[in-house]
mmCIF file of C-alpha atoms in Angstrom:
data_model
loop_
_atom_site.group_PDB
_atom_site.id
_atom_site.type_symbol
_atom_site.label_atom_id
_atom_site.label_comp_id
_atom_site.label_asym_id
_atom_site.label_seq_id
_atom_site.Cartn_x
_atom_site.Cartn_y
_atom_site.Cartn_z
ATOM 1 C CA MET A 11 73.579 131.312 110.460
ATOM 2 C CA PHE A 12 75.541 128.236 109.397
ATOM 3 C CA ASN A 13 78.015 126.698 111.799
ATOM 4 C CA SER A 14 80.631 124.897 109.729
ATOM 5 C CA LEU A 15 82.211 122.995 112.609
ATOM 6 C CA ASN A 16 82.628 119.334 111.675
ATOM 7 C CA SER A 17 80.665 118.309 114.792
ATOM 8 C CA ASP A 18 77.621 120.202 113.495
ATOM 9 C CA VAL A 19 77.498 118.718 110.005
ATOM 10 C CA SER A 20 77.588 115.189 108.674
ATOM 11 C CA ILE A 21 78.820 113.651 105.460
ATOM 12 C CA GLY A 22 75.888 113.690 103.046
ATOM 13 C CA ASP A 23 74.327 116.910 104.409
ATOM 14 C CA SER A 24 73.303 119.469 101.769
ATOM 15 C CA ILE A 25 73.909 123.142 102.571
ATOM 16 C CA PHE A 26 71.906 125.849 100.755
ATOM 17 C CA TYR A 27 73.077 129.459 100.733
ATOM 18 C CA LYS A 28 72.707 132.908 99.160
ATOM 19 C CA ILE A 29 75.212 135.760 99.098
ATOM 20 C CA TYR A 30 73.747 139.181 99.923
ATOM 21 C CA ALA A 31 75.212 142.607 99.110
ATOM 22 C CA GLN A 32 74.039 146.034 100.285
ATOM 23 C CA ASP A 33 75.280 149.444 99.144
ATOM 24 C CA ASN A 34 76.021 152.504 101.276
ATOM 25 C CA SER A 35 73.252 154.728 99.916
ATOM 26 C CA LEU A 36 70.390 156.204 101.935
ATOM 27 C CA LEU A 37 68.083 153.563 100.471
ATOM 28 C CA HIS A 38 70.464 150.744 101.433
ATOM 29 C CA ASN A 39 69.826 148.971 98.130
ATOM 30 C CA SER A 40 70.448 145.259 98.410
ATOM 31 C CA ASP A 41 70.497 142.223 96.173
ATOM 32 C CA SER A 42 71.395 138.575 96.417
ATOM 33 C CA THR A 43 72.661 135.742 94.292
ATOM 34 C CA VAL A 44 70.504 132.809 93.268
ATOM 35 C CA LEU A 45 70.183 129.948 95.726
ATOM 36 C CA ASN A 46 73.328 127.825 95.657
ATOM 37 C CA LYS A 47 73.978 124.442 97.169
ATOM 38 C CA PHE A 48 76.926 122.360 98.244
ATOM 39 C CA LYS A 49 77.104 118.919 99.782
ATOM 40 C CA ILE A 50 79.374 117.736 102.575
ATOM 41 C CA ILE A 51 81.453 114.824 101.287
ATOM 42 C CA ASN A 52 84.776 113.165 102.001
ATOM 43 C CA ALA A 53 85.648 112.598 98.373
ATOM 44 C CA PHE A 54 87.660 114.245 95.606
ATOM 45 C CA LEU A 55 85.365 112.634 93.050
ATOM 46 C CA CYS A 56 82.101 110.716 93.220
ATOM 47 C CA GLN A 57 80.175 109.659 90.112
ATOM 48 C CA ASP A 58 76.858 107.803 90.388
ATOM 49 C CA PHE A 59 75.891 108.041 86.679
ATOM 50 C CA SER A 60 72.485 109.451 87.559
ATOM 51 C CA GLY A 61 72.771 111.998 84.751
ATOM 52 C CA THR A 62 71.768 110.868 81.272
ATOM 53 C CA THR A 63 74.854 112.356 79.604
ATOM 54 C CA PHE A 64 77.489 109.704 78.918
ATOM 55 C CA PRO A 65 80.321 109.835 79.396
ATOM 56 C CA PRO A 66 79.694 112.291 82.253
ATOM 57 C CA THR A 67 80.938 115.854 81.892
ATOM 58 C CA ASP A 68 84.771 115.974 81.620
ATOM 59 C CA TRP A 69 85.013 112.174 81.598
ATOM 60 C CA SER A 70 86.113 110.512 78.351
ATOM 61 C CA LEU A 71 86.233 107.239 76.435
ATOM 62 C CA GLU A 72 89.109 105.584 74.578
ATOM 63 C CA TYR A 73 87.909 103.216 71.863
ATOM 64 C CA SER A 74 87.884 102.454 68.165
ATOM 65 C CA GLY A 75 84.877 101.246 66.213
ATOM 66 C CA THR A 76 81.807 100.589 68.344
ATOM 67 C CA PRO A 77 81.902 101.891 71.941
ATOM 68 C CA TYR A 78 81.122 99.239 74.556
ATOM 69 C CA TRP A 79 81.301 101.480 77.631
ATOM 70 C CA LEU A 80 77.702 102.676 78.000
ATOM 71 C CA ARG A 81 75.313 104.058 80.582
ATOM 72 C CA ASP A 82 72.620 101.751 81.995
ATOM 73 C CA ALA A 83 69.524 102.489 84.081
ATOM 74 C CA VAL A 84 70.301 99.746 86.627
ATOM 75 C CA SER A 85 72.073 100.961 89.768
ATOM 76 C CA ALA A 86 74.128 99.455 92.577
ATOM 77 C CA TYR A 87 72.170 97.531 95.203
ATOM 78 C CA GLY A 88 68.920 98.765 93.653
ATOM 79 C CA THR A 89 69.388 102.357 94.846
ATOM 80 C CA GLY A 90 70.061 105.305 92.563
ATOM 81 C CA SER A 91 69.215 105.718 88.909
ATOM 82 C CA GLY A 92 72.152 104.660 86.784
ATOM 83 C CA SER A 93 75.506 102.959 86.315
ATOM 84 C CA THR A 94 78.055 102.364 83.598
ATOM 85 C CA THR A 95 78.481 99.029 81.863
ATOM 86 C CA TYR A 96 81.210 97.485 79.743
ATOM 87 C CA GLN A 97 79.452 95.058 77.433
ATOM 88 C CA PHE A 98 81.797 92.104 77.305
ATOM 89 C CA TYR A 99 78.798 90.144 75.983
ATOM 90 C CA ASP A 100 79.016 92.060 72.690
ATOM 91 C CA ALA A 101 82.717 92.979 72.598
ATOM 92 C CA THR A 102 84.659 90.261 70.797
ATOM 93 C CA ALA A 103 87.773 88.812 72.441
ATOM 94 C CA GLY A 104 90.654 91.275 72.376
ATOM 95 C CA THR A 105 88.422 94.365 72.330
ATOM 96 C CA ASN A 106 89.915 96.705 74.915
ATOM 97 C CA GLN A 107 88.298 100.071 75.677
ATOM 98 C CA SER A 108 88.682 102.595 78.488
ATOM 99 C CA LEU A 109 86.528 104.916 80.589
ATOM 100 C CA ILE A 110 88.561 107.821 82.017
ATOM 101 C CA THR A 111 87.616 110.076 84.917
ATOM 102 C CA LEU A 112 87.916 113.826 84.930
ATOM 103 C CA ALA A 113 91.060 115.301 86.477
ATOM 104 C CA PHE A 114 90.769 115.965 90.217
ATOM 105 C CA GLY A 115 92.955 117.319 93.023
ATOM 106 C CA ASN A 116 96.080 115.361 93.875
ATOM 107 C CA THR A 117 95.575 112.585 96.405
ATOM 108 C CA VAL A 118 97.707 112.198 99.524
ATOM 109 C CA PRO A 119 98.770 109.035 101.377
ATOM 110 C CA GLY A 120 95.718 107.285 102.796
ATOM 111 C CA ASP A 121 93.323 108.324 100.033
ATOM 112 C CA SER A 122 91.524 105.540 98.186
ATOM 113 C CA LEU A 123 89.361 104.531 95.239
ATOM 114 C CA LYS A 124 85.991 102.971 96.050
ATOM 115 C CA PHE A 125 83.329 101.659 93.661
ATOM 116 C CA ASP A 126 80.469 99.177 93.353
ATOM 117 C CA HIS A 127 80.543 96.476 90.681
ATOM 118 C CA ALA A 128 78.535 93.578 89.281
ATOM 119 C CA TYR A 129 79.707 90.906 86.817
ATOM 120 C CA CYS A 130 79.221 87.366 85.643
ATOM 121 C CA THR A 131 80.832 85.428 82.817
ATOM 122 C CA TYR A 132 79.119 83.652 79.904
ATOM 123 C CA ILE A 133 80.545 80.155 80.514
ATOM 124 C CA ASP A 134 84.104 80.475 81.853
ATOM 125 C CA GLU A 135 85.611 83.364 79.869
ATOM 126 C CA VAL A 136 88.014 85.473 81.954
ATOM 127 C CA ASP A 137 87.174 89.076 81.136
ATOM 128 C CA GLN A 138 89.279 91.636 83.006
ATOM 129 C CA LEU A 139 89.012 95.147 84.422
ATOM 130 C CA GLN A 140 92.324 96.979 84.582
ATOM 131 C CA ILE A 141 92.519 100.109 86.752
ATOM 132 C CA LEU A 142 95.284 102.587 85.993
ATOM 133 C CA THR A 143 96.231 105.816 87.760
ATOM 134 C CA SER A 144 97.889 109.011 86.584
ATOM 135 C CA THR A 145 99.767 111.697 88.500
ATOM 136 C CA ASN A 146 100.014 114.063 85.511
ATOM 137 C CA ALA A 147 96.351 114.488 84.525
ATOM 138 C CA GLY A 148 96.431 111.630 82.030
ATOM 139 C CA ALA A 149 99.716 112.182 80.186
ATOM 140 C CA THR A 150 100.885 108.758 81.406
ATOM 141 C CA TYR A 151 99.319 105.955 83.431
ATOM 142 C CA THR A 152 100.532 103.238 85.790
ATOM 143 C CA SER A 153 98.613 100.028 86.456
ATOM 144 C CA LEU A 154 97.045 99.927 89.922
ATOM 145 C CA ILE A 155 95.380 96.505 89.710
ATOM 146 C CA THR A 156 93.840 94.062 87.230
ATOM 147 C CA LEU A 157 90.675 92.265 88.357
ATOM 148 C CA ASN A 158 89.788 88.958 86.704
ATOM 149 C CA GLY A 159 86.314 87.732 85.852
ATOM 150 C CA GLY A 160 85.702 84.147 84.832
ATOM 151 C CA VAL A 161 83.886 81.806 87.202
ATOM 152 C CA SER A 162 85.544 82.796 90.481
ATOM 153 C CA GLY A 163 87.680 85.915 89.941
ATOM 154 C CA PRO A 164 87.409 89.014 92.168
ATOM 155 C CA LEU A 165 85.078 90.706 89.656
ATOM 156 C CA VAL A 166 82.464 87.945 89.929
ATOM 157 C CA THR A 167 79.215 88.694 91.776
ATOM 158 C CA ALA A 168 76.838 86.248 90.029
ATOM 159 C CA PRO A 169 76.948 82.771 88.428
ATOM 160 C CA PRO A 170 77.575 82.279 84.681
ATOM 161 C CA ASN A 171 74.718 83.382 82.440
ATOM 162 C CA LEU A 172 74.124 82.549 78.775
ATOM 163 C CA ASN A 173 71.951 85.659 78.380
ATOM 164 C CA PRO A 174 73.151 89.283 78.535
ATOM 165 C CA PHE A 175 73.740 89.944 82.238
ATOM 166 C CA THR A 176 71.836 92.659 84.093
ATOM 167 C CA PRO A 177 72.395 92.488 87.872
ATOM 168 C CA SER A 178 69.691 92.368 90.503
ATOM 169 C CA ALA A 179 69.968 94.441 93.679
ATOM 170 C CA GLY A 180 71.644 91.526 95.456
ATOM 171 C CA GLN A 181 74.277 90.874 92.778
ATOM 172 C CA TRP A 182 76.619 93.744 93.613
ATOM 173 C CA ALA A 183 79.859 94.041 95.577
ATOM 174 C CA THR A 184 82.082 96.939 96.647
ATOM 175 C CA LYS A 185 85.820 97.318 96.110
ATOM 176 C CA LYS A 186 88.254 99.761 97.723
ATOM 177 C CA PHE A 187 91.920 100.283 96.831
ATOM 178 C CA ALA A 188 94.593 102.599 98.211
ATOM 179 C CA LEU A 189 95.762 105.179 95.662
ATOM 180 C CA PRO A 190 99.328 106.360 95.059
ATOM 181 C CA ALA A 191 99.970 109.857 96.414
ATOM 182 C CA GLY A 192 99.556 112.471 93.702
ATOM 183 C CA THR A 193 96.908 110.568 91.737
ATOM 184 C CA ASN A 194 94.698 113.004 89.811
ATOM 185 C CA LYS A 195 93.099 110.866 87.090
ATOM 186 C CA ILE A 196 91.974 107.226 86.805
ATOM 187 C CA LYS A 197 91.392 104.973 83.803
ATOM 188 C CA PHE A 198 89.137 101.879 83.804
ATOM 189 C CA THR A 199 89.994 99.534 80.926
ATOM 190 C CA GLY A 200 87.799 96.598 79.967
ATOM 191 C CA LEU A 201 89.808 93.682 78.502
ATOM 192 C CA SER A 202 87.293 91.477 76.724
ATOM 193 C CA GLN A 203 87.367 87.711 76.358
ATOM 194 C CA TYR A 204 83.790 87.754 75.000
ATOM 195 C CA GLY A 205 82.249 86.810 78.341
ATOM 196 C CA ASN A 206 79.385 88.757 79.936
ATOM 197 C CA ASN A 207 78.640 92.274 81.093
ATOM 198 C CA LEU A 208 80.371 94.317 83.795
ATOM 199 C CA PHE A 209 78.650 97.148 85.685
ATOM 200 C CA LEU A 210 80.297 99.909 87.750
ATOM 201 C CA ASP A 211 78.594 102.486 89.955
ATOM 202 C CA ASN A 212 79.410 105.065 92.640
ATOM 203 C CA ILE A 213 83.018 105.543 91.548
ATOM 204 C CA CYS A 214 84.541 107.679 94.304
ATOM 205 C CA VAL A 215 88.007 108.903 95.220
ATOM 206 C CA ILE A 216 87.843 109.230 98.983
ATOM 207 C CA GLY A 217 90.067 111.406 101.127
ATOM 208 C CA ASN A 218 90.922 111.304 104.810
ATOM 209 C CA THR A 219 89.128 114.539 105.672
ATOM 210 C CA ILE A 220 85.744 116.074 105.075
ATOM 211 C CA GLY A 221 85.537 118.349 102.041
ATOM 212 C CA ILE A 222 82.836 119.984 99.938
ATOM 213 C CA SER A 223 81.670 119.691 96.362
ATOM 214 C CA ASN A 224 79.545 122.290 94.625
ATOM 215 C CA SER A 225 76.768 120.250 93.041
ATOM 216 C CA LEU A 226 75.092 123.200 91.300
ATOM 217 C CA ASN A 227 78.116 124.486 89.418
ATOM 218 C CA GLU A 228 80.383 121.834 87.965
ATOM 219 C CA SER A 229 81.171 123.748 84.745
ATOM 220 C CA VAL A 230 84.650 124.777 83.660
ATOM 221 C CA PRO A 231 85.660 127.965 85.519
ATOM 222 C CA GLN A 232 85.688 131.183 83.496
ATOM 223 C CA SER A 233 88.825 132.643 85.075
ATOM 224 C CA TYR A 234 91.890 131.821 87.130
ATOM 225 C CA ASN A 235 91.491 131.967 90.890
ATOM 226 C CA LEU A 236 93.534 131.241 93.996
ATOM 227 C CA SER A 237 91.481 131.016 97.194
ATOM 228 C CA GLN A 238 92.525 131.669 100.769
ATOM 229 C CA ASN A 239 93.616 128.461 102.447
ATOM 230 C CA TYR A 240 91.306 126.909 105.030
ATOM 231 C CA PRO A 241 91.663 126.608 107.942
ATOM 232 C CA ASN A 242 93.903 129.600 108.547
ATOM 233 C CA PRO A 243 95.701 129.706 110.963
ATOM 234 C CA PHE A 244 96.301 125.947 110.788
ATOM 235 C CA ASN A 245 98.189 123.124 112.516
ATOM 236 C CA PRO A 246 99.585 121.237 110.693
ATOM 237 C CA THR A 247 97.378 120.723 107.598
ATOM 238 C CA THR A 248 95.301 123.043 105.450
ATOM 239 C CA LYS A 249 93.570 123.045 102.053
ATOM 240 C CA ILE A 250 94.352 125.361 99.135
ATOM 241 C CA ASN A 251 91.782 125.683 96.334
ATOM 242 C CA PHE A 252 92.500 127.024 92.865
ATOM 243 C CA SER A 253 90.736 127.215 89.503
ATOM 244 C CA VAL A 254 92.127 127.195 85.967
ATOM 245 C CA PRO A 255 89.939 127.971 82.914
ATOM 246 C CA LYS A 256 92.056 126.067 80.388
ATOM 247 C CA ASN A 257 94.545 123.225 80.188
ATOM 248 C CA GLY A 258 98.076 124.246 81.042
ATOM 249 C CA LEU A 259 101.116 123.984 83.266
ATOM 250 C CA VAL A 260 100.399 124.937 86.877
ATOM 251 C CA THR A 261 102.919 125.472 89.660
ATOM 252 C CA LEU A 262 101.908 125.998 93.284
ATOM 253 C CA LYS A 263 104.770 126.631 95.702
ATOM 254 C CA ILE A 264 105.206 127.477 99.383
ATOM 255 C CA TYR A 265 107.653 130.160 100.571
ATOM 256 C CA ASP A 266 108.805 131.221 104.034
ATOM 257 C CA ILE A 267 108.770 134.802 105.329
ATOM 258 C CA LEU A 268 112.210 135.432 103.759
ATOM 259 C CA GLY A 269 111.019 134.343 100.325
ATOM 260 C CA LYS A 270 112.814 130.992 100.362
ATOM 261 C CA GLU A 271 110.962 128.180 98.601
ATOM 262 C CA VAL A 272 110.197 125.417 101.100
ATOM 263 C CA MET A 273 107.859 123.123 99.162
ATOM 264 C CA THR A 274 106.334 122.516 95.723
ATOM 265 C CA LEU A 275 102.739 121.288 95.890
ATOM 266 C CA VAL A 276 101.918 121.270 92.162
ATOM 267 C CA ASN A 277 104.191 121.311 89.114
ATOM 268 C CA GLU A 278 102.368 119.692 86.232
ATOM 269 C CA THR A 279 99.982 120.165 83.326
ATOM 270 C CA VAL A 280 96.360 120.014 84.468
ATOM 271 C CA ALA A 281 92.998 120.128 82.737
ATOM 272 C CA ALA A 282 90.660 123.098 83.118
ATOM 273 C CA GLY A 283 88.740 122.780 86.370
ATOM 274 C CA ASN A 284 88.621 123.391 90.101
ATOM 275 C CA TYR A 285 91.250 121.800 92.325
ATOM 276 C CA ASP A 286 92.102 121.481 95.992
ATOM 277 C CA VAL A 287 95.514 120.592 97.368
ATOM 278 C CA SER A 288 96.454 119.554 100.889
ATOM 279 C CA PHE A 289 99.468 121.187 102.528
ATOM 280 C CA ASN A 290 101.078 119.549 105.553
ATOM 281 C CA GLY A 291 103.384 121.818 107.530
ATOM 282 C CA SER A 292 104.362 119.276 110.182
ATOM 283 C CA ASN A 293 108.046 119.587 109.230
ATOM 284 C CA LEU A 294 108.050 123.399 109.309
ATOM 285 C CA ALA A 295 108.354 125.888 112.150
ATOM 286 C CA SER A 296 105.455 128.065 113.273
ATOM 287 C CA GLY A 297 105.161 131.355 111.440
ATOM 288 C CA ALA A 298 103.907 133.116 108.332
ATOM 289 C CA TYR A 299 104.212 131.441 104.938
ATOM 290 C CA PHE A 300 103.171 132.405 101.437
ATOM 291 C CA TYR A 301 101.781 130.266 98.631
ATOM 292 C CA ARG A 302 102.044 131.292 94.993
ATOM 293 C CA ILE A 303 100.370 129.922 91.889
ATOM 294 C CA GLU A 304 101.570 130.458 88.314
ATOM 295 C CA SER A 305 99.874 129.300 85.117
ATOM 296 C CA GLY A 306 100.506 130.973 81.776
ATOM 297 C CA GLU A 307 100.396 134.721 82.402
ATOM 298 C CA PHE A 308 98.435 134.316 85.646
ATOM 299 C CA SER A 309 100.163 134.647 88.995
ATOM 300 C CA ALA A 310 98.758 135.115 92.495
ATOM 301 C CA ILE A 311 100.114 134.924 96.029
ATOM 302 C CA LYS A 312 98.462 134.641 99.449
ATOM 303 C CA ARG A 313 99.625 134.541 103.062
ATOM 304 C CA MET A 314 98.894 131.828 105.627
ATOM 305 C CA MET A 315 99.831 131.249 109.248
ATOM 306 C CA LEU A 316 101.122 127.988 110.745
ATOM 307 C CA ILE A 317 100.681 127.909 114.527
ATOM 308 C CA LYS A 318 101.863 124.866 116.478
#
């Protein structure tokens, strides 16, 4: 038996499980699924570039000509088995290219972006990393921050180097930035001044609460699905998970027992994938509520209970 209480599990724990089914016949025939696994995390997204596919599944690149965002075998602080690099050393001045995350569930206030980085310049060239966020799955972006390189900018983790830079385990640093509420996609843009290489690793969007990620099944879902919220009953926050098999407009709304709309959680075009949304009922009275999802011809509704 698995006890899912937060006090009994820790972030980083891996949970293995099978689902068993038994019929009602005299023989009590039974079968089970394959062994599945999920990992306890507190992140919407966490990419360590350990896989050899680049860009990673559902990530993308924006570039023309030669791509300078690449995967490298070096990893942050000497642990792990990969990272991504933007090769300022080879990208002539004015070459700007972007690495874009997959779409993920909307962030809420207090959520943040965290990543490891390593960089040095060639002599004194001020390469830049611009980080942009989107609240509409990449239709538009807003600049979050621009980090300068050069000799002493916030990107710098090592002294200037006339050779192509590859960081040692001790030449890494970690950055963390608060994200705007509703963020569901992030773009990393390298702005080259022909300096030296930048490395990024362990790019994570971190939430305030513990969640799960299914590490054995990250493929695009085959059908629409709306899951029962958890916890239920709840006070005052709960999570709602849904899946969409193709890009499209999704609305997710909350209704009271009389059918009056009280809140819109999602109303935007999203990419195919699995999503989770936080619902905070602190401004609502105790009682039964309903949540309804619509996307294309798909519609589903479920009941939840707020108890204060």
